[in-house]
C-alpha cells in the first residue's frame, strides 16, 4: 500500500481494521489530556488550573510554529540534521557531567553487575546481585551490553563507567533523532522533518535524559530506528529489502533485550504489512523477526542460566502475574499502580513455590477484576492510573538521577530536582507541553484518516499499543518515555503531503 494510493477505495475488511486500530489513538490521546488537566488525584503535586491554562496556550504555540513552517518552506539538508544531532549530543554530555551521581536501585544493580562481569567474567558472586537478577532477569540484557562497553573502553584505558554509559546513550539518542527526522521527511515532507526537530528541541527532558543511565533512555531510539528500517524495506526490493529487514529484526532483538516493550513497534509494523496487503513484506518480516528474536532470546536465557542457574530462575523470576496484579490498583491507597510501599515485591517474593505464588497472584487479580466490575470503579482506577503514567511531563527522570546525591549545587539541579526552587515551574511547563504534543498528535491522526492516508499507521498503532500496555501493566511516569520520539513523530504528521515525499529519504 504505497503512500500516494487513495486508500480504502475497495472498502476491504483489512483496511477497515487498520483504520479502526489507527483511529484508537485519538480517544486515548484526548482522554489522557482531559484526565490529567482536570482530575484531582493527589499525585505529583500538579496544579490543574495552571495545566488547564498552559496546555491550550502551548498547543496554539505549536500550531503557530507549524503555520510558520508552511509559510516559509524549509529544505532540510542532511548536514543540518547532523548538526542538530551533534548539538544535542554536546548539550547532553554537559548535562551528564553536571548531573554526575551515584547510580541508585535498579540502575546501581545493573552498573555494578556489568562492572563485575567486565572485570571478572561473573556477576553472581554477590548475594545481593544474585537475588536481584533472580527476580528481574529481564535487566540482564542491559548488563551484558554495558559489560561489552566497559571492556571495549578499557582497551583505551578509559574506565569512567558513568561517562561511558552517558556517551553511549547520547550516541543512541542521536541515531534516534536522525532516524525520526528521516521518517518524518519520508511520510510528510521537509516541513514535517523540521517540525520534528523543533519538537525535540523543546522537549526539555531530552537534554539531560542520558544522565539517567537506565533502560528508559536506552530504549528511546529503538522505535524510530525500527520504523526507519521498516519504511526503507517497504520501499525496496531484492537484496536491499533483505538487508533492511535483517537490520530491522536484529535491532528488534537488541531493543527487546534492553526493554521488552520495544517489540510494540515491530508488532505494529507487522499489522500494517498484513492489513495493508503487503504480503511478501509481511512474510519476510515475520519470518526474519521471529527467527532472530526467538534465537537471540533463547541464547540469552542460556547465558542467564549459566550464571544464575536454571532452577533458581524458574523458582524466583517474577512472573507476568506479579506485574498485572500491580497494574490493577483497585483502591485509592494502592499506590496508583506503582510500587507504593514495596508491598507487592515483598508479597511476591515471600513464596518458596513459584506455582503457589502464581496461584495466589491470579486469585488476587481475579478478586480485583471482580471488584472493578462496576463502571464507576473501573473509571476511578483508570483515571488514577492514567495520572500515574502521564501526569508528569518530566517523565520523573529526576527520581533516578538524584539518586544518593541530593545536594542541589548547580543551576540544572535547581530546575530538575524535586526539591529545586524552579522545579514546580519546570514540572508544569513540561507537563503542559506533553499534553500539547498529544493534542497535535491527535489532530495529525484525524487528518491522516480524513485524507485516506494510512502510511502513518505504524506510528499510531504503536502509540495505541503503548497505551494498552501501560493501562494493563504495572506503571510509572518513566515508562512512556521510550515512546516519546514516536509521539513527536506523530505530532509532526500534521502537515499536508508534499511532492518531495515521492523521493524516499532524500539525500538533499
XYZ file of C-alpha atoms in Angstrom:
508
model
C 0.000 0.000 0.000
C 2.007 2.958 -1.264
C 1.604 6.267 0.464
C 0.126 8.084 -2.553
C -2.544 5.459 -3.207
C -6.117 6.553 -2.437
C -6.791 4.168 0.431
C -9.922 2.214 1.170
C -11.386 2.560 -2.291
C -12.036 -1.177 -2.199
C -13.565 -0.979 1.302
C -11.752 -4.163 2.288
C -12.096 -5.551 5.787
C -8.340 -5.414 6.367
C -8.225 -1.702 5.537
C -11.205 -1.093 7.799
C -9.465 -2.854 10.689
C -6.313 -0.846 10.042
C -8.340 2.367 10.160
C -10.001 1.361 13.437
C -6.666 0.457 15.025
C -5.117 3.743 13.896
C -8.139 5.800 14.976
C -7.959 4.415 18.529
C -5.013 6.732 19.120
C -7.359 9.730 19.072
C -9.541 8.834 22.103
C -6.503 7.574 24.020
C -4.659 10.867 23.499
C -7.670 13.125 24.161
C -8.766 11.153 27.220
C -5.262 11.431 28.681
C -5.109 15.208 28.206
C -8.565 15.800 29.700
C -7.989 13.425 32.617
C -4.629 14.918 33.570
C -5.795 18.514 33.269
C -8.979 18.065 35.298
C -8.598 15.062 37.631
C -7.792 15.913 41.230
C -5.830 12.849 42.314
C -3.064 13.955 44.720
C -0.078 12.822 42.711
C 2.969 14.789 41.505
C 1.677 17.966 43.227
C 0.175 19.207 39.986
C -1.917 22.365 39.750
C -4.901 21.744 37.490
C -5.534 25.452 36.946
C -2.039 26.011 35.576
C -2.298 22.950 33.314
C -5.737 23.982 32.011
C -4.343 27.385 31.004
C -0.871 26.368 29.849
C -1.912 23.351 27.744
C -4.101 25.259 25.224
C -1.582 28.130 25.119
C 1.266 25.765 24.260
C -0.944 23.961 21.745
C -1.533 27.299 19.991
C 2.222 27.934 20.165
C 2.952 24.595 18.454
C 0.291 25.340 15.862
C 1.877 28.734 15.205
C 5.245 27.063 14.649
C 3.560 24.721 12.198
C 1.998 27.727 10.433
C 5.400 29.436 10.124
C 6.868 26.313 8.522
C 4.075 26.218 5.941
C 4.658 29.885 5.129
C 8.433 29.599 4.938
C 9.257 26.189 3.390
C 12.494 24.585 4.560
C 14.647 22.232 2.521
C 16.195 20.262 5.354
C 19.695 19.166 4.376
C 21.418 16.082 5.749
C 24.179 18.215 7.195
C 21.559 20.297 9.010
C 20.163 17.158 10.648
C 23.654 16.054 11.647
C 24.395 19.483 13.157
C 21.218 19.245 15.253
C 22.208 15.760 16.428
C 25.696 16.995 17.322
C 24.305 19.948 19.293
C 22.015 17.615 21.215
C 24.941 15.320 21.967
C 27.118 18.149 23.273
C 24.355 19.545 25.498
C 23.569 16.062 26.806
C 27.226 15.484 27.619
C 27.409 18.789 29.501
C 24.237 17.919 31.434
C 25.544 14.428 32.222
C 28.713 15.940 33.687
C 26.631 18.410 35.710
C 24.391 15.610 36.980
C 27.084 13.071 37.821
C 25.617 10.874 40.540
C 25.871 7.526 42.226
C 23.514 5.080 40.452
C 20.520 4.131 42.556
C 18.406 0.962 42.984
C 17.893 -0.822 39.636
C 20.495 1.297 37.839
C 23.074 0.600 40.509
C 22.413 -3.145 40.295
C 22.887 -3.130 36.516
C 26.038 -0.987 36.518
C 27.635 -2.943 39.379
C 26.893 -6.299 37.731
C 28.244 -5.024 34.396
C 31.486 -3.815 36.026
C 31.974 -7.183 37.747
C 31.231 -9.062 34.524
C 33.687 -6.915 32.558
C 36.443 -7.313 35.151
C 35.964 -10.901 36.351
C 33.682 -12.632 33.864
C 30.991 -13.143 36.518
C 28.465 -11.049 38.412
C 26.651 -13.606 40.534
C 29.311 -13.766 43.267
C 27.459 -11.017 45.149
C 24.466 -12.410 47.050
C 22.646 -9.107 46.552
C 23.199 -9.193 42.790
C 22.302 -12.886 42.641
C 18.999 -12.230 44.397
C 18.098 -9.140 42.347
C 18.639 -10.717 38.927
C 16.908 -13.902 40.014
C 13.838 -11.703 40.408
C 14.465 -9.413 37.418
C 16.437 -11.342 34.753
C 14.947 -9.091 32.052
C 17.537 -6.462 33.040
C 20.432 -8.776 32.215
C 20.398 -7.751 28.564
C 21.491 -4.284 29.650
C 24.140 -5.809 31.931
C 25.711 -7.694 29.024
C 25.575 -4.568 26.832
C 27.241 -2.397 29.472
C 29.886 -5.066 30.124
C 30.821 -5.032 26.419
C 31.065 -1.231 26.523
C 33.269 -1.350 29.618
C 35.595 -3.973 28.098
C 35.906 -2.013 24.872
C 36.600 1.253 26.697
C 39.181 -0.453 28.887
C 41.241 -1.196 25.770
C 41.850 2.557 25.549
C 42.406 2.948 29.277
C 39.049 4.633 29.879
C 37.227 3.345 32.971
C 34.868 6.187 33.894
C 31.772 3.987 33.801
C 29.339 6.847 34.304
C 30.587 8.780 31.279
C 30.922 5.627 29.173
C 27.193 4.943 29.581
C 26.223 8.611 29.183
C 28.203 8.946 25.932
C 26.784 5.671 24.587
C 23.249 6.793 25.453
C 23.962 10.087 23.674
C 25.104 8.272 20.535
C 21.964 6.125 20.599
C 19.833 9.240 21.075
C 21.472 10.897 18.060
C 20.714 7.823 15.944
C 17.085 8.034 17.036
C 16.907 11.767 16.345
C 18.277 11.325 12.825
C 16.037 8.315 12.101
C 12.931 10.093 13.398
C 13.685 13.121 11.229
C 14.182 10.934 8.171
C 10.891 9.143 8.853
C 9.067 12.470 9.167
C 10.554 13.686 5.862
C 9.522 10.492 4.116
C 5.984 10.483 5.477
C 5.089 14.184 5.244
C 7.934 16.162 3.709
C 10.711 18.507 4.765
C 8.438 20.733 6.848
C 7.443 17.721 8.940
C 11.095 16.796 9.407
C 11.907 20.320 10.568
C 8.884 20.343 12.885
C 10.017 17.038 14.393
C 13.421 18.539 15.174
C 11.787 21.622 16.699
C 9.532 19.438 18.860
C 12.592 17.530 20.050
C 14.331 20.829 20.770
C 11.537 21.979 23.111
C 11.193 18.608 24.831
C 13.427 19.621 27.728
C 13.854 16.178 29.389
C 15.715 15.127 26.224
C 18.630 17.370 27.180
C 19.542 15.554 30.391
C 17.978 12.107 29.881
C 21.317 10.444 29.075
C 22.412 11.051 32.668
C 19.786 8.564 33.863
C 21.891 5.530 32.796
C 18.835 3.263 32.812
C 16.807 1.410 30.189
C 14.289 4.268 29.806
C 16.779 6.310 27.783
C 18.499 3.351 26.106
C 15.181 2.115 24.674
C 14.106 5.591 23.480
C 15.693 5.485 19.967
C 14.662 1.951 19.041
C 11.041 2.558 17.954
C 12.028 5.214 15.395
C 15.116 3.241 14.327
C 12.914 0.233 13.645
C 10.348 2.355 11.814
C 13.143 3.767 9.635
C 14.263 0.299 8.513
C 10.681 -0.851 8.017
C 9.939 2.110 5.720
C 13.190 1.515 3.861
C 12.290 -2.157 3.393
C 8.781 -1.254 2.240
C 10.256 0.945 -0.477
C 12.944 -1.511 -1.591
C 13.178 -4.798 -3.440
C 15.507 -7.744 -3.726
C 18.777 -7.751 -1.783
C 18.201 -4.274 -0.338
C 14.908 -5.348 1.205
C 16.580 -8.423 2.745
C 19.304 -6.225 4.270
C 16.848 -3.710 5.725
C 14.571 -6.395 7.175
C 17.538 -8.240 8.680
C 18.643 -4.992 10.319
C 15.048 -4.486 11.469
C 14.969 -7.934 13.103
C 18.407 -7.577 14.716
C 17.550 -4.160 16.152
C 14.254 -5.579 17.425
C 16.219 -8.226 19.313
C 18.703 -5.738 20.797
C 15.906 -3.358 21.755
C 13.851 -6.140 23.339
C 16.841 -7.221 25.438
C 17.002 -3.671 26.795
C 13.239 -3.120 27.130
C 10.874 -5.856 26.010
C 8.203 -3.284 25.122
C 10.329 -2.175 22.162
C 8.562 -5.059 20.393
C 5.368 -2.991 20.276
C 6.764 -1.228 17.186
C 7.620 -4.425 15.224
C 4.145 -5.747 16.033
C 2.616 -2.516 14.704
C 4.703 -2.810 11.520
C 3.600 -6.409 11.028
C -0.035 -5.369 11.468
C 0.468 -2.599 8.929
C 2.017 -5.014 6.420
C -0.671 -7.660 6.973
C -3.685 -5.339 6.900
C -2.132 -3.262 4.124
C -1.913 -6.405 1.987
C 1.855 -6.222 1.621
C 2.018 -9.993 1.758
C 5.670 -10.515 0.793
C 6.858 -7.768 3.106
C 4.807 -9.271 5.925
C 6.011 -12.826 5.280
C 9.713 -11.949 5.182
C 9.498 -9.502 8.080
C 7.608 -12.022 10.213
C 9.915 -14.952 9.481
C 13.135 -12.992 9.972
C 11.925 -11.249 13.128
C 10.561 -14.372 14.793
C 13.642 -16.424 13.906
C 16.218 -13.854 15.014
C 14.352 -12.717 18.137
C 13.491 -16.243 19.291
C 17.032 -17.490 18.666
C 18.590 -14.496 20.389
C 16.269 -14.693 23.390
C 16.953 -18.405 23.763
C 20.701 -17.795 23.653
C 20.499 -15.074 26.308
C 18.360 -17.346 28.500
C 21.099 -19.972 28.325
C 23.705 -17.384 29.360
C 21.455 -16.264 32.227
C 21.037 -19.844 33.378
C 24.801 -20.421 33.245
C 25.298 -17.543 35.686
C 22.242 -17.844 37.933
C 21.069 -21.432 37.492
C 18.048 -22.622 35.540
C 16.188 -23.936 38.602
C 16.892 -20.745 40.556
C 15.480 -18.579 37.763
C 12.436 -20.783 37.423
C 11.739 -20.537 41.142
C 12.353 -16.818 41.676
C 11.715 -14.957 38.405
C 8.767 -12.615 38.962
C 6.020 -13.762 36.621
C 3.636 -11.776 34.464
C 1.001 -12.148 37.185
C 3.097 -10.037 39.554
C 3.057 -7.054 37.188
C -0.591 -7.485 36.222
C -1.552 -7.537 39.913
C 0.375 -4.288 40.444
C -1.336 -2.944 37.333
C -4.772 -3.226 38.983
C -4.773 -0.643 41.776
C -8.390 -1.241 42.735
C -8.348 1.062 45.764
C -7.104 4.611 46.130
C -4.372 3.633 48.598
C -2.786 1.117 46.216
C -0.006 3.427 45.073
C -1.601 4.489 41.782
C -0.297 1.372 40.067
C 3.259 1.891 41.290
C 5.237 0.119 43.969
C 3.966 2.374 46.736
C 5.469 0.972 49.938
C 7.022 -2.012 48.158
C 4.259 -4.319 49.315
C 3.883 -6.178 46.043
C 7.569 -7.058 45.839
C 7.536 -8.251 49.455
C 4.416 -10.305 48.798
C 5.567 -11.885 45.515
C 8.984 -12.826 46.899
C 7.580 -14.383 50.073
C 6.755 -17.703 48.382
C 9.221 -20.569 48.036
C 6.987 -22.344 45.498
C 6.501 -20.377 42.245
C 3.316 -22.293 41.444
C 1.792 -21.320 44.773
C 2.876 -17.715 44.245
C 1.316 -17.527 40.794
C -1.881 -19.157 42.017
C -2.187 -16.562 44.780
C -1.453 -13.704 42.387
C -4.055 -14.994 39.922
C -6.552 -15.153 42.774
C -5.810 -11.540 43.716
C -6.142 -10.444 40.093
C -9.488 -12.238 39.867
C -10.694 -10.549 43.064
C -9.611 -7.128 41.815
C -11.247 -7.583 38.422
C -14.436 -8.626 40.205
C -14.256 -5.550 42.428
C -13.798 -3.360 39.354
C -16.838 -4.827 37.609
C -18.826 -1.626 38.178
C -18.150 1.130 35.611
C -17.613 3.842 38.232
C -14.938 1.754 40.000
C -13.208 0.923 36.723
C -13.226 4.570 35.625
C -11.872 5.600 39.014
C -8.989 3.148 38.722
C -8.231 4.029 35.095
C -8.204 7.743 35.910
C -5.755 7.290 38.801
C -3.524 5.036 36.770
C -3.577 7.400 33.796
C -2.376 10.217 36.054
C 0.335 7.926 37.415
C 1.575 7.209 33.892
C 1.080 10.532 32.089
C 0.818 13.058 34.907
C 4.471 14.100 34.859
C 5.824 15.680 31.688
C 9.357 15.458 33.076
C 8.843 11.678 32.984
C 10.047 11.544 36.598
C 13.627 11.162 35.319
C 14.840 13.154 38.301
C 13.990 10.233 40.592
C 16.870 8.085 39.345
C 19.187 10.984 38.568
C 19.009 12.405 42.098
C 19.931 9.006 43.494
C 22.191 9.381 46.550
C 23.358 12.872 45.520
C 20.625 15.059 46.992
C 22.624 18.272 47.238
C 21.454 20.976 44.840
C 24.780 22.559 43.904
C 24.188 23.913 40.380
C 21.519 25.606 38.305
C 20.461 22.499 36.388
C 19.772 20.560 39.575
C 17.790 23.519 40.869
C 15.480 23.071 37.880
C 15.077 19.307 37.599
C 15.470 18.121 41.209
C 12.181 17.664 43.035
C 13.365 19.958 45.850
C 14.743 22.598 43.481
C 13.278 26.110 43.564
C 12.493 26.050 39.842
C 11.079 22.528 39.754
C 7.360 23.404 40.162
C 7.512 25.789 37.186
C 9.577 23.331 35.174
C 7.197 20.468 36.008
C 4.109 22.363 34.850
C 5.830 23.644 31.694
C 6.931 20.143 30.690
C 3.572 18.573 31.569
C 1.576 21.177 29.629
C 3.947 20.755 26.663
C 3.474 16.984 26.895
C -0.303 17.391 26.616
C 0.052 19.924 23.792
C 2.108 17.324 21.899
C -0.717 14.823 22.430
C -3.354 17.242 21.126
C -1.352 17.947 17.963
C -0.739 14.191 17.528
C -4.489 13.522 17.865
C -5.161 16.109 15.154
C -2.494 14.527 12.931
C -4.189 11.145 13.291
C -7.595 12.624 12.473
C -6.174 14.430 9.438
C -4.488 11.266 8.142
C -7.757 9.342 8.363
C -9.735 12.208 6.808
C -7.303 12.311 3.893
C -7.445 8.495 3.488
C -3.760 8.252 4.353
C -2.656 5.212 6.338
C 1.051 5.443 5.641
C 1.374 6.646 9.246
C -0.466 3.609 10.638
C 2.641 2.028 12.284
C 3.244 5.245 14.266
C -0.262 5.473 15.690
C -0.665 1.717 16.119
C 2.488 1.775 18.248
C 1.060 4.568 20.406
C -2.156 2.573 20.808
C -0.092 -0.450 21.823
C 1.826 1.655 24.354
C -1.406 2.957 25.881
C -2.866 -0.536 26.144
C 0.305 -1.923 27.711
C 0.556 0.907 30.240
C -3.129 0.516 31.092
C -2.755 -3.187 31.856
C 0.747 -3.353 33.342
C 2.467 -2.023 36.423
C 3.340 1.512 35.506
C 5.370 4.601 36.296
C 5.819 8.078 34.823
C 9.139 6.934 33.295
C 7.620 4.092 31.300
C 6.191 6.174 28.451
C 9.485 7.989 27.908
C 10.716 5.339 25.472
C 7.767 6.219 23.186
C 8.348 9.994 23.279
C 10.134 10.085 19.893
C 7.091 8.318 18.416
C 4.702 10.828 19.983
C 6.693 13.717 18.499
C 6.805 11.960 15.139
C 3.022 11.525 15.327
C 2.608 15.240 16.065
C 4.818 16.155 13.095
C 2.415 14.303 10.775
C 0.061 17.329 10.836
C 1.436 18.643 7.523
C -0.100 18.157 4.094
C 1.519 15.780 1.636
C 4.313 17.293 -0.422
C 5.674 16.338 -3.822
C 9.140 15.834 -2.428
C 7.743 12.906 -0.435
C 7.940 10.858 -3.612
C 11.711 10.729 -3.057
C 12.393 8.346 -0.202
C 14.836 9.654 2.378
C 16.224 12.372 0.124
C 19.943 12.967 0.433
C 19.458 16.670 -0.191
